Amino acid sequence: MICALSAALCLSSCSNDKKIITAFDGGNFSAAENLCLPRIEKNDPKCLYLMGRMSLDGDNGIKDLSKAAKFLKQSADLNHRHAQLLYGIYAYRG
């Protein structure tokens, strides 16, 4: 599991949208998810990464490793560096 400190350090690279960051930082994960959904449809690597993180950590209700892997891989394929690292760790650990 990734420590909370690394989550805080990576958050600044998740999105340029301050509303998403504010919602995430405030623990309003459903709002962050709702704000990211339209961007995911447009393959925004930052929101894909954030959704992957929330699915991996269970922030949006329940841990969903297959959903997390899907989002992180898609973000990693779009050259999001933090997603590449996290997906690599996830793939290595299984």
Coordinates of C-alpha atoms in Angstrom, one line a residue:
M1 CA 0.0 0.0 0.0
I2 CA 1.2 3.5 -0.8
C3 CA 1.7 5.7 2.2
A4 CA -0.4 8.8 2.8
L5 CA 2.6 11.0 2.3
S6 CA 3.2 9.8 -1.2
A7 CA -0.5 10.3 -1.9
A8 CA -0.2 13.9 -0.9
L9 CA 2.9 14.5 -2.9
C10 CA 1.3 12.9 -6.0
L11 CA -1.9 14.8 -5.7
S12 CA -0.6 18.0 -7.2
S13 CA 0.1 16.1 -10.4
C14 CA -3.4 14.7 -10.6
S15 CA -5.3 17.6 -12.1
N16 CA -5.0 21.3 -12.8
D17 CA -8.6 21.7 -11.7
K18 CA -8.6 23.2 -8.2
K19 CA -12.2 22.0 -7.6
I20 CA -11.1 18.4 -8.0
I21 CA -8.1 18.9 -5.7
T22 CA -10.2 20.7 -3.2
A23 CA -12.8 18.0 -3.2
F24 CA -10.2 15.3 -2.9
D25 CA -8.3 17.0 -0.1
G26 CA -11.5 17.7 1.8
G27 CA -12.4 14.0 1.6
N28 CA -15.3 14.5 -0.7
F29 CA -14.4 11.7 -3.0
S30 CA -17.8 11.4 -4.7
A31 CA -17.5 15.0 -5.8
A32 CA -14.0 14.5 -7.1
E33 CA -15.2 11.4 -9.0
N34 CA -18.1 13.3 -10.5
L35 CA -15.8 16.1 -11.6
C36 CA -13.4 13.6 -13.2
L37 CA -16.0 11.5 -15.0
P38 CA -16.4 13.9 -18.0
R39 CA -12.6 14.2 -18.3
I40 CA -12.1 10.4 -18.2
E41 CA -14.3 10.1 -21.3
K42 CA -11.8 12.5 -23.0
N43 CA -8.8 10.4 -21.7
D44 CA -7.5 13.0 -19.3
P45 CA -4.5 11.1 -17.8
K46 CA -4.6 13.2 -14.6
C47 CA -8.2 12.2 -13.8
L48 CA -7.6 8.7 -14.9
Y49 CA -4.7 8.6 -12.4
L50 CA -6.8 10.1 -9.6
M51 CA -9.7 7.6 -10.2
G52 CA -7.2 4.8 -10.2
R53 CA -5.8 6.0 -6.8
M54 CA -9.3 6.3 -5.3
S55 CA -10.2 2.8 -6.5
L56 CA -6.9 1.4 -5.2
D57 CA -7.2 3.0 -1.8
G58 CA -11.0 2.6 -1.5
D59 CA -11.6 6.3 -1.2
N60 CA -14.7 6.2 -3.4
G61 CA -16.5 3.6 -1.3
I62 CA -14.9 0.2 -1.9
K63 CA -11.5 -1.0 -3.0
D64 CA -11.7 -2.2 -6.6
L65 CA -8.4 -3.5 -7.8
S66 CA -9.5 -4.3 -11.3
K67 CA -11.0 -0.9 -11.8
A68 CA -7.8 0.7 -10.3
A69 CA -5.6 -1.3 -12.7
K70 CA -7.7 -0.3 -15.6
F71 CA -7.6 3.5 -14.8
L72 CA -3.9 3.4 -13.9
K73 CA -2.9 1.5 -17.0
Q74 CA -4.8 3.8 -19.2
S75 CA -3.2 6.8 -17.5
A76 CA 0.2 5.2 -17.7
D77 CA -0.3 4.6 -21.4
L78 CA -0.9 8.3 -21.7
N79 CA 2.5 9.0 -20.2
H80 CA 1.4 10.0 -16.7
R81 CA 4.6 9.4 -14.7
H82 CA 3.0 8.8 -11.3
A83 CA 0.5 6.3 -12.9
Q84 CA 3.4 4.5 -14.6
L85 CA 5.1 4.1 -11.3
L86 CA 2.0 3.1 -9.4
Y87 CA 0.9 0.7 -12.1
G88 CA 4.3 -0.8 -12.2
I89 CA 4.3 -1.4 -8.5
Y90 CA 0.7 -2.9 -8.8
A91 CA 1.7 -5.2 -11.6
Y92 CA 4.9 -6.3 -9.8
R93 CA 3.1 -7.1 -6.6
G94 CA 0.1 -8.7 -8.4

